[in-house]
Amino acid sequence: MENIYRIELKQHSGSPCIPIVAPGEKVEKGQLLAVPQNLGANIHSSVKGKAKTVTDDYIEIYPEENQPATFVPIKETTNILKAIEEAGIVGMGGAGFPTHIKLAVDLKGGTVIANGVECGPLLSHNVKQMEEDPEAIYRGLLYAMQITNASRGYIAIKAKNKRAIEAMESVIKDKRIEIKTMPDLYPMGEERALVRELLGKLLRPDQLPLEAGAVVCNVETLAAIHEAVDYRKPLISKNITVAGRLKSGRAPQVFFQVPIDAPLSMVLEKAGGIEGKFGEIIMGGPFMGKSVSLNSYVVKTTGGIIVTDPLPREKRNMGLLVCACGANEERLKELA
């Protein structure tokens, strides 16, 4: 396929963004390409190149062969919340809610929970990031607590992930922050489950953690906050777990700083390529992901790319199960 990056204009909760570039225009890595019209988040280019196609749904870019290590920084500001907004940060655990809106609250001494549970089977990039770059997550948590006027910070990690726990413990200097170990259950990483376990408050499915005086942020989101505030870096890359039917083996592989808008085919080739025939490609985790194609592209909420075995020729009846964590009903109907 052609070497093209596609920037989807809806990579977040809310409405699609409005493009501010024209076909044929040269673009720089980190350049602002689209802005929200209502609820949404800024979208930047993850590569240097030339805009090929611009529609209401996406922007296609021909990347240059040699990509710079540097990027166009976001507007300089001393306002942490404004830096998050300029960077276009959204919930990177899969929800995609604009982070500058989520954090625009006064918790009046409440709690910010760093969600490092990563309960989806196979997914392991959150745990790997905690092991290898705990400082970025810790600094992002401090900024989130400062913005929301929180008096406590909890870092939720499964008890079995001992290396991640040790790494996070090694960087914590603020006595208001502590690690909370969680059981190896699904969906332990769902925000209402975290609030129940950590704060002892039971929320209805239609209630947000704010009702319990809390805000929950994925650890990758917190690291992105650190990069936006300290380095003025826009959200142009994603950490991804790749697993399944691969020539390199079935063990999950973690890739850091994958360019948002990159074709999935490129990421899969980097992981060793697909082994023989396969059933489908899932973007996300096994329970919450959706079926996509090799012609799909990485977005801000892409956490996993899973290549399945060929689909069974099943003749028995199948049912639907939709749980409180928001299992994708459309996806389950597709399977059935």
PDB file of C-alpha atoms in Angstrom, residues 126-303:
ATOM      1  CA  ASN A 126       0.904   0.564  30.617  1.00  0.00           C
ATOM      2  CA  VAL A 127       2.807  -1.833  32.861  1.00  0.00           C
ATOM      3  CA  LYS A 128       5.897  -1.540  30.662  1.00  0.00           C
ATOM      4  CA  GLN A 129       5.772   2.254  30.812  1.00  0.00           C
ATOM      5  CA  MET A 130       5.548   2.189  34.614  1.00  0.00           C
ATOM      6  CA  GLU A 131       8.567  -0.109  34.697  1.00  0.00           C
ATOM      7  CA  GLU A 132      10.694   1.933  32.307  1.00  0.00           C
ATOM      8  CA  ASP A 133       9.598   5.562  32.761  1.00  0.00           C
ATOM      9  CA  PRO A 134       7.925   5.963  36.164  1.00  0.00           C
ATOM     10  CA  GLU A 135       9.118   9.555  36.567  1.00  0.00           C
ATOM     11  CA  ALA A 136       6.972  10.782  33.660  1.00  0.00           C
ATOM     12  CA  ILE A 137       3.834   9.252  35.191  1.00  0.00           C
ATOM     13  CA  TYR A 138       4.659  10.591  38.648  1.00  0.00           C
ATOM     14  CA  ARG A 139       5.193  14.138  37.359  1.00  0.00           C
ATOM     15  CA  GLY A 140       1.959  13.983  35.380  1.00  0.00           C
ATOM     16  CA  LEU A 141       0.094  12.875  38.506  1.00  0.00           C
ATOM     17  CA  LEU A 142       1.512  15.813  40.456  1.00  0.00           C
ATOM     18  CA  TYR A 143       0.294  18.207  37.754  1.00  0.00           C
ATOM     19  CA  ALA A 144      -3.179  16.599  37.745  1.00  0.00           C
ATOM     20  CA  MET A 145      -3.379  16.952  41.536  1.00  0.00           C
ATOM     21  CA  GLN A 146      -2.289  20.589  41.329  1.00  0.00           C
ATOM     22  CA  ILE A 147      -4.922  21.435  38.709  1.00  0.00           C
ATOM     23  CA  THR A 148      -7.782  19.724  40.534  1.00  0.00           C
ATOM     24  CA  ASN A 149      -6.835  20.819  44.064  1.00  0.00           C
ATOM     25  CA  ALA A 150      -6.531  17.199  45.189  1.00  0.00           C
ATOM     26  CA  SER A 151      -5.007  16.287  48.545  1.00  0.00           C
ATOM     27  CA  ARG A 152      -4.314  12.634  47.674  1.00  0.00           C
ATOM     28  CA  GLY A 153      -2.956  10.681  44.756  1.00  0.00           C
ATOM     29  CA  TYR A 154      -3.297   6.924  44.364  1.00  0.00           C
ATOM     30  CA  ILE A 155      -1.467   4.822  41.787  1.00  0.00           C
ATOM     31  CA  ALA A 156      -3.480   1.644  41.147  1.00  0.00           C
ATOM     32  CA  ILE A 157      -1.409  -1.334  39.976  1.00  0.00           C
ATOM     33  CA  LYS A 158      -2.143  -5.052  39.984  1.00  0.00           C
ATOM     34  CA  ALA A 159      -0.278  -6.733  42.848  1.00  0.00           C
ATOM     35  CA  LYS A 160       1.264  -9.234  40.417  1.00  0.00           C
ATOM     36  CA  ASN A 161       3.147  -6.458  38.552  1.00  0.00           C
ATOM     37  CA  LYS A 162       5.946  -6.247  41.100  1.00  0.00           C
ATOM     38  CA  ARG A 163       8.525  -4.578  38.834  1.00  0.00           C
ATOM     39  CA  ALA A 164       6.068  -1.776  38.000  1.00  0.00           C
ATOM     40  CA  ILE A 165       5.284  -1.310  41.699  1.00  0.00           C
ATOM     41  CA  GLU A 166       8.977  -1.117  42.610  1.00  0.00           C
ATOM     42  CA  ALA A 167       9.690   1.342  39.792  1.00  0.00           C
ATOM     43  CA  MET A 168       6.855   3.681  40.796  1.00  0.00           C
ATOM     44  CA  GLU A 169       7.825   3.461  44.482  1.00  0.00           C
ATOM     45  CA  SER A 170      11.367   4.529  43.575  1.00  0.00           C
ATOM     46  CA  VAL A 171      10.258   7.927  42.242  1.00  0.00           C
ATOM     47  CA  ILE A 172       7.540   8.923  44.725  1.00  0.00           C
ATOM     48  CA  LYS A 173       8.731  11.756  46.964  1.00  0.00           C
ATOM     49  CA  ASP A 174       5.395  13.392  47.826  1.00  0.00           C
ATOM     50  CA  LYS A 175       3.844  11.815  50.945  1.00  0.00           C
ATOM     51  CA  ARG A 176       0.348  12.540  49.602  1.00  0.00           C
ATOM     52  CA  ILE A 177       0.870   9.896  46.901  1.00  0.00           C
ATOM     53  CA  GLU A 178       0.789   6.169  47.518  1.00  0.00           C
ATOM     54  CA  ILE A 179       0.518   2.956  45.535  1.00  0.00           C
ATOM     55  CA  LYS A 180      -2.566   0.785  45.903  1.00  0.00           C
ATOM     56  CA  THR A 181      -2.296  -2.830  44.797  1.00  0.00           C
ATOM     57  CA  MET A 182      -5.265  -4.395  43.036  1.00  0.00           C
ATOM     58  CA  PRO A 183      -6.443  -7.978  42.415  1.00  0.00           C
ATOM     59  CA  ASP A 184      -5.955  -9.624  39.037  1.00  0.00           C
ATOM     60  CA  LEU A 185      -9.583  -9.325  37.938  1.00  0.00           C
ATOM     61  CA  TYR A 186     -11.519  -7.995  34.964  1.00  0.00           C
ATOM     62  CA  PRO A 187     -12.770  -5.261  34.786  1.00  0.00           C
ATOM     63  CA  MET A 188     -10.695  -4.023  37.728  1.00  0.00           C
ATOM     64  CA  GLY A 189      -9.423  -1.110  35.643  1.00  0.00           C
ATOM     65  CA  GLU A 190     -12.891   0.337  35.049  1.00  0.00           C
ATOM     66  CA  GLU A 191     -13.067   3.669  36.849  1.00  0.00           C
ATOM     67  CA  ARG A 192     -16.125   2.871  38.990  1.00  0.00           C
ATOM     68  CA  ALA A 193     -14.466  -0.360  40.110  1.00  0.00           C
ATOM     69  CA  LEU A 194     -11.381   1.622  41.142  1.00  0.00           C
ATOM     70  CA  VAL A 195     -13.476   4.119  43.085  1.00  0.00           C
ATOM     71  CA  ARG A 196     -15.249   1.261  44.873  1.00  0.00           C
ATOM     72  CA  GLU A 197     -12.008  -0.523  45.779  1.00  0.00           C
ATOM     73  CA  LEU A 198      -9.944   2.538  46.707  1.00  0.00           C
ATOM     74  CA  LEU A 199     -12.491   4.926  48.175  1.00  0.00           C
ATOM     75  CA  GLY A 200     -15.194   2.514  49.357  1.00  0.00           C
ATOM     76  CA  LYS A 201     -17.881   4.330  47.387  1.00  0.00           C
ATOM     77  CA  LEU A 202     -20.296   2.512  45.088  1.00  0.00           C
ATOM     78  CA  LEU A 203     -21.267   4.533  42.016  1.00  0.00           C
ATOM     79  CA  ARG A 204     -24.190   3.818  39.724  1.00  0.00           C
ATOM     80  CA  PRO A 205     -23.273   3.114  36.071  1.00  0.00           C
ATOM     81  CA  ASP A 206     -24.440   6.623  35.147  1.00  0.00           C
ATOM     82  CA  GLN A 207     -22.299   8.345  37.807  1.00  0.00           C
ATOM     83  CA  LEU A 208     -18.774   9.660  37.294  1.00  0.00           C
ATOM     84  CA  PRO A 209     -15.898   9.376  39.800  1.00  0.00           C
ATOM     85  CA  LEU A 210     -16.400  13.099  40.439  1.00  0.00           C
ATOM     86  CA  GLU A 211     -19.461  12.100  42.497  1.00  0.00           C
ATOM     87  CA  ALA A 212     -17.002  10.434  44.891  1.00  0.00           C
ATOM     88  CA  GLY A 213     -14.607  13.394  44.901  1.00  0.00           C
ATOM     89  CA  ALA A 214     -12.207  11.738  42.485  1.00  0.00           C
ATOM     90  CA  VAL A 215     -10.756  11.932  39.001  1.00  0.00           C
ATOM     91  CA  VAL A 216      -9.295   8.848  37.281  1.00  0.00           C
ATOM     92  CA  CYS A 217      -6.539   9.176  34.661  1.00  0.00           C
ATOM     93  CA  ASN A 218      -4.750   6.439  32.736  1.00  0.00           C
ATOM     94  CA  VAL A 219      -1.000   6.368  33.440  1.00  0.00           C
ATOM     95  CA  GLU A 220      -0.153   6.991  29.771  1.00  0.00           C
ATOM     96  CA  THR A 221      -2.369  10.081  29.847  1.00  0.00           C
ATOM     97  CA  LEU A 222      -0.463  11.354  32.889  1.00  0.00           C
ATOM     98  CA  ALA A 223       2.858  10.844  31.098  1.00  0.00           C
ATOM     99  CA  ALA A 224       1.501  12.825  28.143  1.00  0.00           C
ATOM    100  CA  ILE A 225       0.584  15.646  30.553  1.00  0.00           C
ATOM    101  CA  HIS A 226       4.186  15.724  31.774  1.00  0.00           C
ATOM    102  CA  GLU A 227       5.463  15.931  28.180  1.00  0.00           C
ATOM    103  CA  ALA A 228       3.037  18.747  27.319  1.00  0.00           C
ATOM    104  CA  VAL A 229       3.877  20.835  30.389  1.00  0.00           C
ATOM    105  CA  ASP A 230       7.622  20.205  30.620  1.00  0.00           C
ATOM    106  CA  TYR A 231       8.527  19.793  26.949  1.00  0.00           C
ATOM    107  CA  ARG A 232       5.610  21.527  25.170  1.00  0.00           C
ATOM    108  CA  LYS A 233       5.052  18.309  23.236  1.00  0.00           C
ATOM    109  CA  PRO A 234       1.722  17.774  21.468  1.00  0.00           C
ATOM    110  CA  LEU A 235       0.077  14.344  21.589  1.00  0.00           C
ATOM    111  CA  ILE A 236       1.550  12.796  18.427  1.00  0.00           C
ATOM    112  CA  SER A 237       2.502   9.294  19.543  1.00  0.00           C
ATOM    113  CA  LYS A 238       1.032   6.282  21.309  1.00  0.00           C
ATOM    114  CA  ASN A 239       2.289   3.261  23.237  1.00  0.00           C
ATOM    115  CA  ILE A 240       0.845   0.051  21.780  1.00  0.00           C
ATOM    116  CA  THR A 241       0.767  -3.662  22.582  1.00  0.00           C
ATOM    117  CA  VAL A 242       0.897  -5.909  19.500  1.00  0.00           C
ATOM    118  CA  ALA A 243      -0.035  -9.579  19.921  1.00  0.00           C
ATOM    119  CA  GLY A 244      -1.527 -12.622  18.243  1.00  0.00           C
ATOM    120  CA  ARG A 245      -0.759 -14.489  15.058  1.00  0.00           C
ATOM    121  CA  LEU A 246       2.693 -13.057  14.308  1.00  0.00           C
ATOM    122  CA  LYS A 247       5.798 -14.593  12.736  1.00  0.00           C
ATOM    123  CA  SER A 248       7.778 -13.432  15.749  1.00  0.00           C
ATOM    124  CA  GLY A 249       5.608 -15.483  18.146  1.00  0.00           C
ATOM    125  CA  ARG A 250       2.484 -15.107  20.237  1.00  0.00           C
ATOM    126  CA  ALA A 251       3.995 -13.196  23.161  1.00  0.00           C
ATOM    127  CA  PRO A 252       2.766  -9.569  23.365  1.00  0.00           C
ATOM    128  CA  GLN A 253       5.235  -6.938  22.159  1.00  0.00           C
ATOM    129  CA  VAL A 254       5.232  -3.349  23.390  1.00  0.00           C
ATOM    130  CA  PHE A 255       6.145  -0.433  21.123  1.00  0.00           C
ATOM    131  CA  PHE A 256       6.672   3.041  22.575  1.00  0.00           C
ATOM    132  CA  GLN A 257       6.149   6.321  20.721  1.00  0.00           C
ATOM    133  CA  VAL A 258       4.305   4.862  17.722  1.00  0.00           C
ATOM    134  CA  PRO A 259       3.249   7.816  15.521  1.00  0.00           C
ATOM    135  CA  ILE A 260      -0.442   8.503  15.777  1.00  0.00           C
ATOM    136  CA  ASP A 261      -1.921   8.263  12.257  1.00  0.00           C
ATOM    137  CA  ALA A 262       0.537   5.529  11.176  1.00  0.00           C
ATOM    138  CA  PRO A 263      -0.945   2.604   9.179  1.00  0.00           C
ATOM    139  CA  LEU A 264      -1.543  -0.572  11.195  1.00  0.00           C
ATOM    140  CA  SER A 265       0.260  -2.546   8.479  1.00  0.00           C
ATOM    141  CA  MET A 266       3.467  -0.660   9.308  1.00  0.00           C
ATOM    142  CA  VAL A 267       3.153  -1.417  13.030  1.00  0.00           C
ATOM    143  CA  LEU A 268       2.463  -5.106  12.340  1.00  0.00           C
ATOM    144  CA  GLU A 269       5.510  -5.334  10.080  1.00  0.00           C
ATOM    145  CA  LYS A 270       7.603  -3.837  12.861  1.00  0.00           C
ATOM    146  CA  ALA A 271       6.274  -6.615  15.117  1.00  0.00           C
ATOM    147  CA  GLY A 272       7.437  -9.279  12.667  1.00  0.00           C
ATOM    148  CA  GLY A 273       4.506  -9.519  10.268  1.00  0.00           C
ATOM    149  CA  ILE A 274       1.390 -11.704  10.245  1.00  0.00           C
ATOM    150  CA  GLU A 275       1.843 -15.465  10.226  1.00  0.00           C
ATOM    151  CA  GLY A 276      -0.268 -17.123   7.502  1.00  0.00           C
ATOM    152  CA  LYS A 277      -4.040 -16.862   7.460  1.00  0.00           C
ATOM    153  CA  PHE A 278      -5.834 -14.962  10.190  1.00  0.00           C
ATOM    154  CA  GLY A 279      -9.374 -14.263  11.323  1.00  0.00           C
ATOM    155  CA  GLU A 280      -9.452 -10.541  11.947  1.00  0.00           C
ATOM    156  CA  ILE A 281      -7.458  -7.655  13.364  1.00  0.00           C
ATOM    157  CA  ILE A 282      -8.672  -6.143  16.617  1.00  0.00           C
ATOM    158  CA  MET A 283      -7.775  -2.583  17.581  1.00  0.00           C
ATOM    159  CA  GLY A 284      -7.873  -2.406  21.376  1.00  0.00           C
ATOM    160  CA  GLY A 285      -8.165  -5.235  23.875  1.00  0.00           C
ATOM    161  CA  PRO A 286      -9.891  -8.592  23.292  1.00  0.00           C
ATOM    162  CA  PHE A 287     -13.019  -7.541  25.228  1.00  0.00           C
ATOM    163  CA  MET A 288     -13.333  -3.881  24.322  1.00  0.00           C
ATOM    164  CA  GLY A 289     -11.660  -3.672  20.911  1.00  0.00           C
ATOM    165  CA  LYS A 290     -13.192  -3.397  17.466  1.00  0.00           C
ATOM    166  CA  SER A 291     -12.555  -5.215  14.218  1.00  0.00           C
ATOM    167  CA  VAL A 292     -10.477  -3.180  11.749  1.00  0.00           C
ATOM    168  CA  SER A 293      -8.446  -3.815   8.608  1.00  0.00           C
ATOM    169  CA  LEU A 294      -4.825  -3.551   7.527  1.00  0.00           C
ATOM    170  CA  ASN A 295      -5.830  -0.272   5.893  1.00  0.00           C
ATOM    171  CA  SER A 296      -6.748   1.239   9.284  1.00  0.00           C
ATOM    172  CA  TYR A 297      -4.591   3.756  11.157  1.00  0.00           C
ATOM    173  CA  VAL A 298      -3.390   4.362  14.696  1.00  0.00           C
ATOM    174  CA  VAL A 299      -5.445   6.903  16.663  1.00  0.00           C
ATOM    175  CA  LYS A 300      -5.031   8.514  20.082  1.00  0.00           C
ATOM    176  CA  THR A 301      -6.992   5.750  21.797  1.00  0.00           C
ATOM    177  CA  THR A 302      -5.270   2.770  20.137  1.00  0.00           C
ATOM    178  CA  GLY A 303      -3.927   0.564  22.918  1.00  0.00           C
TER     179      GLY A 303
END
